[in-house]
mmCIF file with all atom_site columns, C-alpha atoms and ligand atoms in Angstrom:
data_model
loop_
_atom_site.group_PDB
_atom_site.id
_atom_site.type_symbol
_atom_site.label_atom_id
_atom_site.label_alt_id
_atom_site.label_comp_id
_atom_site.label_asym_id
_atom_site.label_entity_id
_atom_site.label_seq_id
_atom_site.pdbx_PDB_ins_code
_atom_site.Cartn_x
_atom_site.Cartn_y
_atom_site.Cartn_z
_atom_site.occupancy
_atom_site.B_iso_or_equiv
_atom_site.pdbx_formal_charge
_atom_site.auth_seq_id
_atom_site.auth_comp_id
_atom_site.auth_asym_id
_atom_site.auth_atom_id
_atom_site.pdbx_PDB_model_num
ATOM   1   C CA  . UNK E 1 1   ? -24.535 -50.129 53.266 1.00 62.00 ? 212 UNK E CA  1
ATOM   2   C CA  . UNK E 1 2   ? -21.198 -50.171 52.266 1.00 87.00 ? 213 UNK E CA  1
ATOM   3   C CA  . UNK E 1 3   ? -18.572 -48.919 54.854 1.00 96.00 ? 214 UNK E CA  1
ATOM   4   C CA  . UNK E 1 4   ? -14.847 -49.781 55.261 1.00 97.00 ? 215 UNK E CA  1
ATOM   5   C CA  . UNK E 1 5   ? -12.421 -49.001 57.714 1.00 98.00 ? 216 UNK E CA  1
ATOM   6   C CA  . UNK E 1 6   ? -11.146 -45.586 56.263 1.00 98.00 ? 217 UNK E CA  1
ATOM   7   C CA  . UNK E 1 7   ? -14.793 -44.424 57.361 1.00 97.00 ? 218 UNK E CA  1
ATOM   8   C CA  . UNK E 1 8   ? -13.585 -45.797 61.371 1.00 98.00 ? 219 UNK E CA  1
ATOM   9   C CA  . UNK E 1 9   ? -11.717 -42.504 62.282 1.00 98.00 ? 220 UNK E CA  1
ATOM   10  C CA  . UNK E 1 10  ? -10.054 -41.240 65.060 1.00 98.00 ? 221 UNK E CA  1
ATOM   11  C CA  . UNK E 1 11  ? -11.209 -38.093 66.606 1.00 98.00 ? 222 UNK E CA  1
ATOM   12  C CA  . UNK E 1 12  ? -9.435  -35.792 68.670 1.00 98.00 ? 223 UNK E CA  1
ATOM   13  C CA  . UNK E 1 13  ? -11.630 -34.046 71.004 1.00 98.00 ? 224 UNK E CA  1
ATOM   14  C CA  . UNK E 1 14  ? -11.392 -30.855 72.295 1.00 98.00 ? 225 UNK E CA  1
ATOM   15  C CA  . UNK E 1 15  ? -9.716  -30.268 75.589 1.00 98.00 ? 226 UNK E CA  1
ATOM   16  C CA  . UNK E 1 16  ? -9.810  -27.648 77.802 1.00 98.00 ? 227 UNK E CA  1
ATOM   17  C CA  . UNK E 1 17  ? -6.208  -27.826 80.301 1.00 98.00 ? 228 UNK E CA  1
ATOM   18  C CA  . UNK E 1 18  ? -6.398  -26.028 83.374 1.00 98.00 ? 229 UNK E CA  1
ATOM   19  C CA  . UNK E 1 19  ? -3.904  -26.560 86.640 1.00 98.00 ? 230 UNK E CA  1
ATOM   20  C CA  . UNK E 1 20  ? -7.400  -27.920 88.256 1.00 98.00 ? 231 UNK E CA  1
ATOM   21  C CA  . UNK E 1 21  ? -7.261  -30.796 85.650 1.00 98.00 ? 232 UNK E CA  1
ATOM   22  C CA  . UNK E 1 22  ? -8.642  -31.579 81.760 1.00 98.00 ? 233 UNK E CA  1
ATOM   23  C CA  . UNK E 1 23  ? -11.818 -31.283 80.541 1.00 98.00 ? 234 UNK E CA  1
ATOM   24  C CA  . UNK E 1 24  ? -12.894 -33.208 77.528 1.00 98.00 ? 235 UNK E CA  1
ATOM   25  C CA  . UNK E 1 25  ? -16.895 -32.473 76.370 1.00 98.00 ? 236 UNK E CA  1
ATOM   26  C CA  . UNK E 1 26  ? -18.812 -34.316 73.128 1.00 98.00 ? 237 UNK E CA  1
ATOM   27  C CA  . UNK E 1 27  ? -21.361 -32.556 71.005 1.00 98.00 ? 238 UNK E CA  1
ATOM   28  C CA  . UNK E 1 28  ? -23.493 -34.831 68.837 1.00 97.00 ? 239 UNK E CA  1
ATOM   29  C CA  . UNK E 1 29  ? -23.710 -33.393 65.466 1.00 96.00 ? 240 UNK E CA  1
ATOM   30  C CA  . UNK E 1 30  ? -20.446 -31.672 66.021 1.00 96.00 ? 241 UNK E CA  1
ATOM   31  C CA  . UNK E 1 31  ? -17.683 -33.429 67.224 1.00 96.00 ? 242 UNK E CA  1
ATOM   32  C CA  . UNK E 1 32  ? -19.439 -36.502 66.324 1.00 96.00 ? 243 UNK E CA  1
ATOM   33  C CA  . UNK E 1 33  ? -21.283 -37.057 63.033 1.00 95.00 ? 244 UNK E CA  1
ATOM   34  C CA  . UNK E 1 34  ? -24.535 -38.084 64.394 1.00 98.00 ? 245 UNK E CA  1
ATOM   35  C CA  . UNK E 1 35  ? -27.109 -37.282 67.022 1.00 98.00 ? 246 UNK E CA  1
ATOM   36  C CA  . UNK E 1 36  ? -26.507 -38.956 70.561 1.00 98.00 ? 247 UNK E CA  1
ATOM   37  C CA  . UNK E 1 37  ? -29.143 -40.974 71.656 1.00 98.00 ? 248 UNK E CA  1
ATOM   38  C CA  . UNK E 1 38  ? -27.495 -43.763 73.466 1.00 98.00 ? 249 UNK E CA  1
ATOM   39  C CA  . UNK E 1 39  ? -24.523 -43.678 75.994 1.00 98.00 ? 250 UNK E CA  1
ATOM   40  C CA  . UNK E 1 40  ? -22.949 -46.623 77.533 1.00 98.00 ? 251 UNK E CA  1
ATOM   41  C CA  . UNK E 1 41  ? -20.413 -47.777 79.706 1.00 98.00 ? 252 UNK E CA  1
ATOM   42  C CA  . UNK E 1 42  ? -18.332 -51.118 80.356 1.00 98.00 ? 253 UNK E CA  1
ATOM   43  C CA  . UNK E 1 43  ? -16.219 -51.374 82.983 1.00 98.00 ? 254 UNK E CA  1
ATOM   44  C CA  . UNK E 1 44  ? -14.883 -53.609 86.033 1.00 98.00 ? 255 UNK E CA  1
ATOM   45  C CA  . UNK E 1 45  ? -13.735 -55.675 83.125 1.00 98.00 ? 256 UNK E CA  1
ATOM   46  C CA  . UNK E 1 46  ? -12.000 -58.703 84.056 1.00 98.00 ? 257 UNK E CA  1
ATOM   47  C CA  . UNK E 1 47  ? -8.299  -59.428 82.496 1.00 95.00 ? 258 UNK E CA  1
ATOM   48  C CA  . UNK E 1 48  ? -8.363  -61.356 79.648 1.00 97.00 ? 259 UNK E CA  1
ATOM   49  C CA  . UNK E 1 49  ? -12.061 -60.923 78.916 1.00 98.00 ? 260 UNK E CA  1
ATOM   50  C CA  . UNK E 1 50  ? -13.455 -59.789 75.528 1.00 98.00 ? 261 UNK E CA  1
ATOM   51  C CA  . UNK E 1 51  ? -16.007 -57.884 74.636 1.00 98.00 ? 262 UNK E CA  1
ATOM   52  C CA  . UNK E 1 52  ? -18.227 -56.779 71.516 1.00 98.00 ? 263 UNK E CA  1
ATOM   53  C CA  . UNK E 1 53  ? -17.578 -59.908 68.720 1.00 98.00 ? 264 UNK E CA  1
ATOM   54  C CA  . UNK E 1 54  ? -21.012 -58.022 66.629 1.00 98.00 ? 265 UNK E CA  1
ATOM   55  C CA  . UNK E 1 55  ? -21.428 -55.774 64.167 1.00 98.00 ? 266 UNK E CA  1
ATOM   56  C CA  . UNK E 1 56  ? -24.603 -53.170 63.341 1.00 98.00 ? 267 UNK E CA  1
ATOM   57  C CA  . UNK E 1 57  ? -26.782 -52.266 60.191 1.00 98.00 ? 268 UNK E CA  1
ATOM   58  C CA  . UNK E 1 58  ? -27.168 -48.977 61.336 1.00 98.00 ? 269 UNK E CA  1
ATOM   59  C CA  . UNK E 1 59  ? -25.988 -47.754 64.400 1.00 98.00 ? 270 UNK E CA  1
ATOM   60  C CA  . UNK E 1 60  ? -22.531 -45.288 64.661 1.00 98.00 ? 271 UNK E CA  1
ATOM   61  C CA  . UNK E 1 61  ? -20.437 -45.256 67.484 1.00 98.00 ? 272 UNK E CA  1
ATOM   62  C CA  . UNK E 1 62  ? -17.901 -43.448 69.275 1.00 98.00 ? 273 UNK E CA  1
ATOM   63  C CA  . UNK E 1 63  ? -15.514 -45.438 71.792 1.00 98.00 ? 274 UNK E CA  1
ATOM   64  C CA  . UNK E 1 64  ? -13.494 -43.728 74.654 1.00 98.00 ? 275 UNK E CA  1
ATOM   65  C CA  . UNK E 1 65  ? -11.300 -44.912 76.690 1.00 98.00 ? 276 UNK E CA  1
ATOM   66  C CA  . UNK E 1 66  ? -11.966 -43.149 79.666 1.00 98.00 ? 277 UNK E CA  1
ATOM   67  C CA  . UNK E 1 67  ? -9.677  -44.742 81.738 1.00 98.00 ? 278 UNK E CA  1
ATOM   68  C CA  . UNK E 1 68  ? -7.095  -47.139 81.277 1.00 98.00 ? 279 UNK E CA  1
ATOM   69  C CA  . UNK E 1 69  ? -6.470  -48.453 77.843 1.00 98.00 ? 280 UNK E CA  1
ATOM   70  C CA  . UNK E 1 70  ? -7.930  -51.471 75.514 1.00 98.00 ? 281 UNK E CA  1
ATOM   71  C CA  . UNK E 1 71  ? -7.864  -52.205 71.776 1.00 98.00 ? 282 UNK E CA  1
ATOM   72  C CA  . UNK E 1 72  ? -10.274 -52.369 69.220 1.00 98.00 ? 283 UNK E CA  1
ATOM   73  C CA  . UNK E 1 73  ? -10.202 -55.008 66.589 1.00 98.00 ? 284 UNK E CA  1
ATOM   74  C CA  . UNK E 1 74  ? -11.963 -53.838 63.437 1.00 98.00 ? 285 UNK E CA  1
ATOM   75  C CA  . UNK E 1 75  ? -13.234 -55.733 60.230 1.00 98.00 ? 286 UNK E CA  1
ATOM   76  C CA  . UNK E 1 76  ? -14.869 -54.715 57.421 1.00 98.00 ? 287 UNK E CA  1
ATOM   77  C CA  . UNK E 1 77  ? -14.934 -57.739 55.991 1.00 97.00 ? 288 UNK E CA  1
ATOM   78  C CA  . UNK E 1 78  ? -12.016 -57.433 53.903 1.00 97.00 ? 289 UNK E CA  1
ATOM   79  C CA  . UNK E 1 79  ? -9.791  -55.918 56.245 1.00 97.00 ? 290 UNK E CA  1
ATOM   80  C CA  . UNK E 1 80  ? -8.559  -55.827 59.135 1.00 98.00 ? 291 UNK E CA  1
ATOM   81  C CA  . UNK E 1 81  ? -7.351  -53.259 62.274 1.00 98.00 ? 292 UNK E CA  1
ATOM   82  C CA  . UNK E 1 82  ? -6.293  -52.492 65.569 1.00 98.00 ? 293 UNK E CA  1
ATOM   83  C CA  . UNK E 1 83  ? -6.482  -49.560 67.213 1.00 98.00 ? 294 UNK E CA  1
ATOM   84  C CA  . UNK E 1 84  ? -4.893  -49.112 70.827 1.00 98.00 ? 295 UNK E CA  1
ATOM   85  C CA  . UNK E 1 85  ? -6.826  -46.301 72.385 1.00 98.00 ? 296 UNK E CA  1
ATOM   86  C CA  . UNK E 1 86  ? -5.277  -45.098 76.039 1.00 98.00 ? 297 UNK E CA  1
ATOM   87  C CA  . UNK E 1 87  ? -6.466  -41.255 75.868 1.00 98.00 ? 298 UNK E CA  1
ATOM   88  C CA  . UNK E 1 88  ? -9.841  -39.770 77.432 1.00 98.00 ? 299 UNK E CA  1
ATOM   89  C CA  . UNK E 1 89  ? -9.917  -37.341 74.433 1.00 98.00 ? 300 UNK E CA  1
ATOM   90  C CA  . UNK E 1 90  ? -9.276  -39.531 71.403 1.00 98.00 ? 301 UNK E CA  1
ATOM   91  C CA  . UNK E 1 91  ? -12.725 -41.053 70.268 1.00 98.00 ? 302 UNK E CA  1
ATOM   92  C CA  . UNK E 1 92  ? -12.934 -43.953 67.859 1.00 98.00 ? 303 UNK E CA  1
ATOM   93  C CA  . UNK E 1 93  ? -15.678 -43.727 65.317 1.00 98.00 ? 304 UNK E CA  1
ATOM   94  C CA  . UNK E 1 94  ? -17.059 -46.672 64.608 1.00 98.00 ? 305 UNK E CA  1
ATOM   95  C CA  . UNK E 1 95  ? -19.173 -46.743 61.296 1.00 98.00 ? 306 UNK E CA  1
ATOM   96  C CA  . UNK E 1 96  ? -22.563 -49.514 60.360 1.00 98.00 ? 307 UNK E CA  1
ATOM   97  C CA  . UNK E 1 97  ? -21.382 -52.775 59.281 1.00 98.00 ? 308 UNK E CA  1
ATOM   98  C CA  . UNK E 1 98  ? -18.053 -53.070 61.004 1.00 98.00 ? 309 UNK E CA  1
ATOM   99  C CA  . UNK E 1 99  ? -17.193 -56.125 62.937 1.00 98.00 ? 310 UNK E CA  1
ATOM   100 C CA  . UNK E 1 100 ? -15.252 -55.241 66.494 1.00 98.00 ? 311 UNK E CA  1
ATOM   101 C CA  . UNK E 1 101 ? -13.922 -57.090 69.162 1.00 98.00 ? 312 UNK E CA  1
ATOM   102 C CA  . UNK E 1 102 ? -12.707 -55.183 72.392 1.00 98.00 ? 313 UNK E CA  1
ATOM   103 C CA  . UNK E 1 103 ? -9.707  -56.749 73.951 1.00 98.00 ? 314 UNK E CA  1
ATOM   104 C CA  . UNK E 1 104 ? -6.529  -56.272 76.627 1.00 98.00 ? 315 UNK E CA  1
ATOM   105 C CA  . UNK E 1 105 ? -8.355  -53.939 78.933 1.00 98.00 ? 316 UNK E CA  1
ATOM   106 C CA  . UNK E 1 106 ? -6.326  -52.796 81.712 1.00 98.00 ? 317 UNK E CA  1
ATOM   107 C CA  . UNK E 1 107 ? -7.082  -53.135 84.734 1.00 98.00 ? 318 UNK E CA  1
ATOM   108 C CA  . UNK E 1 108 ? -9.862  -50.701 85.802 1.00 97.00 ? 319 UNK E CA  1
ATOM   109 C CA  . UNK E 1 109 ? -10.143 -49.496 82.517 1.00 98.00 ? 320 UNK E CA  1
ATOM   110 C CA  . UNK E 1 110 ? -13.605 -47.702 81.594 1.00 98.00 ? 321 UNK E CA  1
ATOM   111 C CA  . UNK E 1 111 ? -14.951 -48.069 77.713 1.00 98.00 ? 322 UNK E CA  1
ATOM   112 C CA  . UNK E 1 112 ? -17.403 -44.989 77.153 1.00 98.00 ? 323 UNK E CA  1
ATOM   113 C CA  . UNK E 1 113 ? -19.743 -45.432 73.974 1.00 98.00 ? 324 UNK E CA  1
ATOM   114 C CA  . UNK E 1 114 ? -21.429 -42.691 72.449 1.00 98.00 ? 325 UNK E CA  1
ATOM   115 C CA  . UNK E 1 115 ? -24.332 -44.328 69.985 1.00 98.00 ? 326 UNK E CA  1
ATOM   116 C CA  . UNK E 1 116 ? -26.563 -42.918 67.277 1.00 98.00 ? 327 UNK E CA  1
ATOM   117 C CA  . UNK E 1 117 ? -29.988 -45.231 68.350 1.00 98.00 ? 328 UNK E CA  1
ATOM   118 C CA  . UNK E 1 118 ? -31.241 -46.650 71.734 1.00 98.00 ? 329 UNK E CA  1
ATOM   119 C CA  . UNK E 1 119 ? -30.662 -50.280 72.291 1.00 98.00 ? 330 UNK E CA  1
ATOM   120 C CA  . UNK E 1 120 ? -31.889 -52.450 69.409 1.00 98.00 ? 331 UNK E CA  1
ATOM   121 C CA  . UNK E 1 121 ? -31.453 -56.003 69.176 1.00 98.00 ? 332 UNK E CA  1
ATOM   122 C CA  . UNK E 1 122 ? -32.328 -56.448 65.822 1.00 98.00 ? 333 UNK E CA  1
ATOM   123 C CA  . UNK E 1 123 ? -29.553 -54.236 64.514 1.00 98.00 ? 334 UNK E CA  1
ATOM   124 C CA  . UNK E 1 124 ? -26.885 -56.685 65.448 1.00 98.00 ? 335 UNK E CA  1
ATOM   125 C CA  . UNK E 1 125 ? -25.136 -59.082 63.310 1.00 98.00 ? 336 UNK E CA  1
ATOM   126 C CA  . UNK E 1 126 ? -23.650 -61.386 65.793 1.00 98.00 ? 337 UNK E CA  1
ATOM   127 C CA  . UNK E 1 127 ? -22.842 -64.415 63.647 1.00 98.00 ? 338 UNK E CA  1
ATOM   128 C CA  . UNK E 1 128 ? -19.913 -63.388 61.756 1.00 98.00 ? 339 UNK E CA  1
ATOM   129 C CA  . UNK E 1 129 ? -20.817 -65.373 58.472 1.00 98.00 ? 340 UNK E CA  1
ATOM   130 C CA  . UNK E 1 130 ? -24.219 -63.251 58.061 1.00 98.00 ? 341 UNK E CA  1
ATOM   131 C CA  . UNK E 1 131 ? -22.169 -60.524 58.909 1.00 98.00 ? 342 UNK E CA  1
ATOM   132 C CA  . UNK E 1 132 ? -19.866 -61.527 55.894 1.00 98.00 ? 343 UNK E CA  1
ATOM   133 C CA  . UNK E 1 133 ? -22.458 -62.482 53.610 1.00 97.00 ? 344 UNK E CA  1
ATOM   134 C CA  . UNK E 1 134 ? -24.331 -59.298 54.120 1.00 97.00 ? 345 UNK E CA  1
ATOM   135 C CA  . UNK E 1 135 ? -21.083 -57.270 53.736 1.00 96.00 ? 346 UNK E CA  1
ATOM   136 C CA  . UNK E 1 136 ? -21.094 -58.952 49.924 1.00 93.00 ? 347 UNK E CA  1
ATOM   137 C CA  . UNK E 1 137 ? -24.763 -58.824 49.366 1.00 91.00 ? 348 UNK E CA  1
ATOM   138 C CA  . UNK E 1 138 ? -25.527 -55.428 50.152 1.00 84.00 ? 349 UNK E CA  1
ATOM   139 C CA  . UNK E 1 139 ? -28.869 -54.109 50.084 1.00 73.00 ? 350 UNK E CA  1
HETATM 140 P P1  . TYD P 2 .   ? -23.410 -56.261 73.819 1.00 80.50 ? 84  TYD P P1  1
HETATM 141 O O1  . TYD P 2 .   ? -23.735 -55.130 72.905 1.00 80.50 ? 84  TYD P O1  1
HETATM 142 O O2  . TYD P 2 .   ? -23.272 -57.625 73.217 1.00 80.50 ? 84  TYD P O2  1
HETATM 143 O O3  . TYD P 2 .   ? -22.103 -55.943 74.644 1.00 80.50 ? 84  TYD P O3  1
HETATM 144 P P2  . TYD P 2 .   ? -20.600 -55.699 74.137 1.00 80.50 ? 84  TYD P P2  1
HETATM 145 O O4  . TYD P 2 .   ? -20.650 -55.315 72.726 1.00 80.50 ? 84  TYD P O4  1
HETATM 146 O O5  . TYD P 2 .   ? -20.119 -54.582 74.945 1.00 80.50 ? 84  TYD P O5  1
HETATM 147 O O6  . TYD P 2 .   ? -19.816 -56.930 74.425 1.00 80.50 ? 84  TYD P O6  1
HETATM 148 O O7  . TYD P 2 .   ? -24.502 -56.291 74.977 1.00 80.50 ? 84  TYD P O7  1
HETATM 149 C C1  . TYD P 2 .   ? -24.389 -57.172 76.081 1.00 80.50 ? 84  TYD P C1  1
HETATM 150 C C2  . TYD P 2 .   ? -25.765 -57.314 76.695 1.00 80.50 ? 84  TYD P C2  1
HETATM 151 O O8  . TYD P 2 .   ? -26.227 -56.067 77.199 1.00 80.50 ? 84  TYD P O8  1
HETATM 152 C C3  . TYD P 2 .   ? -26.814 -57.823 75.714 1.00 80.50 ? 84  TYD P C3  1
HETATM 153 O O9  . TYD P 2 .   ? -27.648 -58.740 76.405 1.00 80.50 ? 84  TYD P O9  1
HETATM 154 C C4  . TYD P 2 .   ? -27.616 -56.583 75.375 1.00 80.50 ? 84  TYD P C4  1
HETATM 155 C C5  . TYD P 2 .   ? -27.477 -55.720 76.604 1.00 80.50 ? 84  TYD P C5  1
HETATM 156 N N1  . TYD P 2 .   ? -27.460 -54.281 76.275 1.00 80.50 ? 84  TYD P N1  1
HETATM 157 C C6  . TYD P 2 .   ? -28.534 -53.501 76.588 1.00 80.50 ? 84  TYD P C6  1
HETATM 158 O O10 . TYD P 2 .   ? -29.546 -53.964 77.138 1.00 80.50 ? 84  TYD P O10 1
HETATM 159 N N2  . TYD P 2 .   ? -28.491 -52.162 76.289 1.00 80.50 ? 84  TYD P N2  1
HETATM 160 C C7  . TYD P 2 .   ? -27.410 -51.600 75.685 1.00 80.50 ? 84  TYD P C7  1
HETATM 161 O O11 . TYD P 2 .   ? -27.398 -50.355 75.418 1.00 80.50 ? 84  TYD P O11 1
HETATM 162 C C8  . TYD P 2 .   ? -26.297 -52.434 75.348 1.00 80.50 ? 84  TYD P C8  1
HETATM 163 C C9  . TYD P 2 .   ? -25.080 -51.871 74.675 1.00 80.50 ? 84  TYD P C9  1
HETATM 164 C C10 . TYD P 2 .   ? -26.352 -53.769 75.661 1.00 80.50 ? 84  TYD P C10 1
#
C-alpha cells in the first residue's frame, strides 16, 4: 500500500464544554475513518523512554494524548515528521505503512490508541530496512 504522511492527519474531535468539565467522545466510522476494534493505553511512562520504533501493513490508528503531552515521530519512508500532541481532543491518524516513534512524554502522560484490528503480530514491520524495502516494493 502506498501511504505518505499527508494521509497522517490531525483530527479535531468534538467537544462538549460545560462548567462541570469537557467531554470529548470517538465514533468509529465517523470521527475516525475506520471501525474500532482495538483500544489501548500506555502510560506510567518513564522520562526519557521511547516507545513504538514499528510500522503496520494494515492497521490505522488514532493517538490521543489524554493527558500530558508526547511527540510522534513519523516516516513514510521518504519523509519525515513530528507532531507534538498536548490536547485530549486532537487525535492523530496514523495511516498503514508509517514508521513512528513516541518520544518526550511528560510526566504522567497517558497515550490513548484507537486501532482498526485486534492485536496482530504479524502486521508489524519492526526492522526498519524491511520496512523501507517494502515501502519501495509495494505489493
Ligand atoms: P508494541 O506495539 O511494540 O508497543 P509500542 O508500540 O507502544 O511501543 O507492543 C509492546 C508489547 O505489547 C509487545 O510484546 C506486544 C504487546 N501488545 C499486545 O499484546 N497487545 C496490544 O494490543 C499491543 C499494542 C501490544
Amino acid at each position: 500500500m502506498t501511504t505518505s504522511l499527508i494521509d497522517c492527519t490531525l483530527i479535531n474531535l468534538p467537544r462538549i464544554l460545560d462548567p462541570r468539565g469537557a467531554l470529548t467522545f470517538v465514533e468509529g466510522s465517523r470521527h475516525v475513518p475506520f471501525q474500532i476494534a482495538r483500544v489501548y493505553y500506555l502510560y506510567d511512562v518513564p522520562g526519557g523512554a521511547e516507545r513504538g520504533g514499528h510500522a503496520h501493513k494494515e492497521l490505522q490508528q488514532l493517538i490521543i494524548a489524554m493527558s500530558g503531552s508526547f511527540d510522534v515521530i513519523l516516516d513514510d519512508g521518504g519523509e519525515k515528521k513530528c507532531v507534538h500532541l498536548n490536547r485530549s481532543y486532537f487525535g492523530l491518524r496514523i495511516v498503514p505503512m508509517i514508521w513512528r516513534q513516541l518520544n518526550n512524554f511528560s510526566s504522567g502522560s497517558v497515550c490513548l490508541v484507537l486501532a482498526s484490528h485486534p492485536y496482530d503480530e504479524s502486521d508489524y514491520y519492526r526492522d526498519y530496512a524491511r520496512f523501507l524495502s517494502a515501502k519501495k516494493n509495494p505489493r
